[in-house]
Amino acid sequence: MKAIGVMKADGLALSLPGFRQFSLGGLALRCGERDIPDPAFDPESPEGAGVAAVDVRTVSVNYRDRAIICQGMVSARTNAFLAFGSEFCGEVAAIGRAVTDLTVGDRVIGVFAFPEPVAEGHLPGVVSNHCSVGRLVLPACKLMRIPSAMSDEIAAAFTLNALTVTAMLRRLRLTAGERLLVLGGGSNVSLFASSAASARGMDVTVVTTSARHASALADRCGGRVIVLDDPSGGLEGCTELMADVNERGLYAGVVDPFMDVHLMQAPLVMDQGGRYVTCGMARQIDGDAVALAVDSERLAAVFYTHLMLKNLTVMGNCLGTLADQQQALREWEAGRLIVHLDHVFGSGEELEFLERGFLDPDRLGKVVYRFGT
Ligand SMILES: NC(=O)c1ccc[n+]([C@@H]2O[C@H](COP(=O)([O-])OP(=O)(O)OC[C@H]3O[C@@H](n4cnc5c(N)ncnc54)[C@H](OP(=O)(O)O)[C@@H]3O)[C@@H](O)[C@H]2O)c1
């Protein structure tokens, strides 16, 4: 089975054809494609009864995969090969004898329901952090068939953000016309959130630190885009945002993928009874910069005071429920949840795939790798 993965730069990878060097979080790594043995799977055995073998066709990477690769490679043995990625689309290649709701040839994605597992005795959350191994052997209940109109590429780019954003919008409970502020506008989470919220009729404003993405973001989110031109001043130092609030009013909801960047200042621009939801942090590996430093005086004046006086609700969010994932698929079929693809790479382009996915500031949307091309 063909797999793609990373290895330390100075060991066996030096002699593997096609393995090329790059740097991630200060680590010298090589990445490429190699043949690895298929995982063991006996559909007739008791352990294999409820299980399916899936041949991965496409895989995408996200912000969290960077951290997982770096953490894994710091402590990895010299010649260890680390496959990566939690978002995939694959074809069912074989099923255990007790599997009734999947058949060979079905195209599937993972079920990431969290914190409630999809079925008793199964772990909640992503199905694997190593989907680029090529063949996955997974409990059938952790797999979901996709609509025939959904391409393998869109499917690999769909699951994590579609689920998380559907859950976050559910928890924000905003109605059409209410004002929503989406921070970290160029992130995939925010691309999904801003276009889904616009499709539901919310009045969306997107904040980005990337001026070069402003017009593309305006096209994609269907709302206003504000460029945070001095990230060290944070939201408070952004004159355009403050002018927007003065003109149009405070925000009823905030979606923020980077709480360590924006949480302390978001209450400033939130309305009475407003709700803020976050799903992550910017600083996940060494070298990730978080520009904003908040001293304790500002913390009290801005965060504590506004939180209390405005009766705000601050929510953390991780993934979502099975019902959220099912709803996200229906929203996609109805054209109300857009998957923004940046680029699709294929065999021989493993380095370009990871560099575009993890390191390129020009990326806007999901980066996908297709096996066998
Ligand atoms: N818990 C969950 O269920 C869950 C699910 C999905 C994602 N997440 C989290 O959500 C976050 C975003 O993930 P993603 O895959 O969507 O990210 P991504 O697409 O890789 O985000 C890249 C964009 O994020 C913004 N950004 C990155 N670093 C920043 C920093 N230090 N300060 C300010 N902005 C920064 C920039 O946007 P601009 O150029 O527009 O400023 C950048 O273009 C991560 O923290 C991830 O772990 C969590």
mmCIF file of N, CA and C and ligand atoms in Angstrom, residues 62-64 160-161 164 184-189 207-210 213 217 257-258 261-262 279-282 284 289-290 317-319 363, ligand 1:
data_model
loop_
_atom_site.group_PDB
_atom_site.id
_atom_site.type_symbol
_atom_site.label_atom_id
_atom_site.label_comp_id
_atom_site.label_asym_id
_atom_site.label_seq_id
_atom_site.Cartn_x
_atom_site.Cartn_y
_atom_site.Cartn_z
ATOM 1 N N ASN A 62 -4.527 20.017 8.420
ATOM 2 C CA ASN A 62 -5.030 21.195 9.125
ATOM 3 C C ASN A 62 -4.011 21.650 10.159
ATOM 4 N N TYR A 63 -4.353 22.731 10.825
ATOM 5 C CA TYR A 63 -3.462 23.404 11.776
ATOM 6 C C TYR A 63 -2.942 22.444 12.854
ATOM 7 N N ARG A 64 -3.847 21.599 13.328
ATOM 8 C CA ARG A 64 -3.491 20.687 14.414
ATOM 9 C C ARG A 64 -2.498 19.618 13.957
ATOM 10 N N LEU A 160 -13.660 17.973 9.392
ATOM 11 C CA LEU A 160 -13.286 18.652 10.639
ATOM 12 C C LEU A 160 -13.956 20.025 10.771
ATOM 13 N N ASN A 161 -13.824 20.832 9.741
ATOM 14 C CA ASN A 161 -14.330 22.194 9.855
ATOM 15 C C ASN A 161 -15.843 22.258 9.705
ATOM 16 N N THR A 164 -17.149 21.159 13.121
ATOM 17 C CA THR A 164 -16.856 22.113 14.194
ATOM 18 C C THR A 164 -17.670 23.393 14.025
ATOM 19 N N GLY A 184 -9.684 35.564 12.793
ATOM 20 C CA GLY A 184 -8.789 34.632 12.084
ATOM 21 C C GLY A 184 -9.377 34.294 10.724
ATOM 22 N N GLY A 185 -9.837 35.335 10.013
ATOM 23 C CA GLY A 185 -10.689 35.165 8.832
ATOM 24 C C GLY A 185 -10.150 34.244 7.749
ATOM 25 N N GLY A 186 -8.826 34.161 7.595
ATOM 26 C CA GLY A 186 -8.259 33.329 6.538
ATOM 27 C C GLY A 186 -8.108 31.879 6.936
ATOM 28 N N SER A 187 -8.371 31.551 8.185
ATOM 29 C CA SER A 187 -8.247 30.142 8.595
ATOM 30 C C SER A 187 -9.389 29.336 7.991
ATOM 31 N N ASN A 188 -9.180 28.064 7.868
ATOM 32 C CA ASN A 188 -10.239 27.228 7.292
ATOM 33 C C ASN A 188 -11.485 27.212 8.153
ATOM 34 N N VAL A 189 -11.293 27.176 9.471
ATOM 35 C CA VAL A 189 -12.457 27.239 10.363
ATOM 36 C C VAL A 189 -13.285 28.475 10.013
ATOM 37 N N VAL A 207 -12.532 39.389 10.314
ATOM 38 C CA VAL A 207 -11.269 40.095 10.580
ATOM 39 C C VAL A 207 -10.110 39.191 10.166
ATOM 40 N N THR A 208 -9.186 39.747 9.388
ATOM 41 C CA THR A 208 -8.020 38.978 8.935
ATOM 42 C C THR A 208 -6.745 39.790 9.175
ATOM 43 N N THR A 209 -5.627 39.080 9.375
ATOM 44 C CA THR A 209 -4.338 39.787 9.463
ATOM 45 C C THR A 209 -3.672 39.843 8.087
ATOM 46 N N SER A 210 -4.310 39.274 7.052
ATOM 47 C CA SER A 210 -3.679 39.169 5.729
ATOM 48 C C SER A 210 -4.379 40.078 4.723
ATOM 49 N N HIS A 213 -5.497 38.812 1.326
ATOM 50 C CA HIS A 213 -6.666 37.944 1.193
ATOM 51 C C HIS A 213 -7.994 38.703 1.264
ATOM 52 N N LEU A 217 -11.578 37.071 0.473
ATOM 53 C CA LEU A 217 -12.422 36.743 1.625
ATOM 54 C C LEU A 217 -13.801 37.394 1.492
ATOM 55 N N PRO A 257 -11.076 31.146 16.128
ATOM 56 C CA PRO A 257 -10.276 29.907 16.141
ATOM 57 C C PRO A 257 -8.985 30.039 16.954
ATOM 58 N N PHE A 258 -8.677 31.276 17.406
ATOM 59 C CA PHE A 258 -7.388 31.505 18.081
ATOM 60 C C PHE A 258 -7.595 32.281 19.379
ATOM 61 N N VAL A 261 -5.042 34.641 20.908
ATOM 62 C CA VAL A 261 -4.809 35.917 20.219
ATOM 63 C C VAL A 261 -5.915 36.927 20.575
ATOM 64 N N HIS A 262 -7.163 36.484 20.566
ATOM 65 C CA HIS A 262 -8.258 37.466 20.577
ATOM 66 C C HIS A 262 -9.176 37.458 21.798
ATOM 67 N N CYS A 279 -12.500 27.497 19.176
ATOM 68 C CA CYS A 279 -12.165 26.075 19.026
ATOM 69 C C CYS A 279 -10.654 25.833 19.057
ATOM 70 N N GLY A 280 -9.838 26.875 19.336
ATOM 71 C CA GLY A 280 -8.408 26.552 19.317
ATOM 72 C C GLY A 280 -7.494 27.695 19.685
ATOM 73 N N MET A 281 -6.229 27.404 19.532
ATOM 74 C CA MET A 281 -5.158 28.342 19.891
ATOM 75 C C MET A 281 -4.182 28.498 18.733
ATOM 76 N N ALA A 282 -3.559 29.677 18.669
ATOM 77 C CA ALA A 282 -2.547 29.914 17.630
ATOM 78 C C ALA A 282 -1.230 29.230 17.987
ATOM 79 N N GLN A 284 0.735 26.487 18.935
ATOM 80 C CA GLN A 284 0.670 25.028 19.088
ATOM 81 C C GLN A 284 2.040 24.381 18.929
ATOM 82 N N ALA A 289 3.924 32.522 16.626
ATOM 83 C CA ALA A 289 3.915 33.819 17.301
ATOM 84 C C ALA A 289 2.496 34.205 17.689
ATOM 85 N N VAL A 290 2.334 34.680 18.907
ATOM 86 C CA VAL A 290 1.067 35.284 19.315
ATOM 87 C C VAL A 290 1.395 36.731 19.634
ATOM 88 N N ASN A 317 -15.173 25.047 22.326
ATOM 89 C CA ASN A 317 -15.865 24.047 21.500
ATOM 90 C C ASN A 317 -14.875 23.084 20.872
ATOM 91 N N CYS A 318 -15.127 21.813 21.044
ATOM 92 C CA CYS A 318 -14.310 20.820 20.358
ATOM 93 C C CYS A 318 -15.210 19.935 19.497
ATOM 94 N N LEU A 319 -14.977 19.950 18.212
ATOM 95 C CA LEU A 319 -15.719 19.136 17.243
ATOM 96 C C LEU A 319 -17.226 19.340 17.413
ATOM 97 N N ARG A 363 -1.744 30.610 1.100
ATOM 98 C CA ARG A 363 -2.834 29.614 1.072
ATOM 99 C C ARG A 363 -4.140 30.235 1.558
HETATM 100 N N1 LIG B 1 -11.266 21.893 18.538
HETATM 101 C C1 LIG B 1 -11.740 21.645 17.331
HETATM 102 O O1 LIG B 1 -12.718 20.932 17.174
HETATM 103 C C2 LIG B 1 -11.066 22.272 16.148
HETATM 104 C C3 LIG B 1 -11.469 21.946 14.846
HETATM 105 C C4 LIG B 1 -10.865 22.616 13.767
HETATM 106 C C5 LIG B 1 -9.869 23.560 14.029
HETATM 107 N N2 LIG B 1 -9.492 23.829 15.304
HETATM 108 C C6 LIG B 1 -8.493 24.873 15.616
HETATM 109 O O2 LIG B 1 -8.871 26.041 14.903
HETATM 110 C C7 LIG B 1 -7.705 26.795 14.605
HETATM 111 C C8 LIG B 1 -7.656 27.090 13.105
HETATM 112 O O3 LIG B 1 -7.421 25.878 12.391
HETATM 113 P P1 LIG B 1 -7.373 25.882 10.795
HETATM 114 O O4 LIG B 1 -6.965 24.527 10.358
HETATM 115 O O5 LIG B 1 -8.632 26.481 10.303
HETATM 116 O O6 LIG B 1 -6.167 26.912 10.591
HETATM 117 P P2 LIG B 1 -5.459 27.434 9.279
HETATM 118 O O7 LIG B 1 -6.362 27.327 8.113
HETATM 119 O O8 LIG B 1 -4.111 26.821 9.197
HETATM 120 O O9 LIG B 1 -5.279 28.985 9.692
HETATM 121 C C9 LIG B 1 -4.375 29.826 9.028
HETATM 122 C C10 LIG B 1 -4.826 31.274 9.260
HETATM 123 O O10 LIG B 1 -5.041 31.514 10.646
HETATM 124 C C11 LIG B 1 -4.661 32.837 11.009
HETATM 125 N N3 LIG B 1 -3.542 32.724 11.969
HETATM 126 C C12 LIG B 1 -2.632 31.732 12.039
HETATM 127 N N4 LIG B 1 -1.759 31.981 13.040
HETATM 128 C C13 LIG B 1 -2.149 33.135 13.615
HETATM 129 C C14 LIG B 1 -1.649 33.928 14.676
HETATM 130 N N5 LIG B 1 -0.570 33.592 15.371
HETATM 131 N N6 LIG B 1 -2.282 35.078 14.981
HETATM 132 C C15 LIG B 1 -3.372 35.444 14.287
HETATM 133 N N7 LIG B 1 -3.898 34.730 13.260
HETATM 134 C C16 LIG B 1 -3.279 33.604 12.929
HETATM 135 C C17 LIG B 1 -4.255 33.494 9.713
HETATM 136 O O11 LIG B 1 -5.454 34.070 9.215
HETATM 137 P P3 LIG B 1 -5.508 35.566 8.668
HETATM 138 O O12 LIG B 1 -4.419 35.608 7.657
HETATM 139 O O13 LIG B 1 -6.860 35.721 8.072
HETATM 140 O O14 LIG B 1 -5.311 36.456 9.831
HETATM 141 C C18 LIG B 1 -3.828 32.308 8.848
HETATM 142 O O15 LIG B 1 -3.930 32.596 7.483
HETATM 143 C C19 LIG B 1 -6.526 25.994 15.148
HETATM 144 O O16 LIG B 1 -6.271 26.445 16.441
HETATM 145 C C20 LIG B 1 -7.073 24.564 15.178
HETATM 146 O O17 LIG B 1 -6.399 23.755 16.090
HETATM 147 C C21 LIG B 1 -10.079 23.197 16.363
#
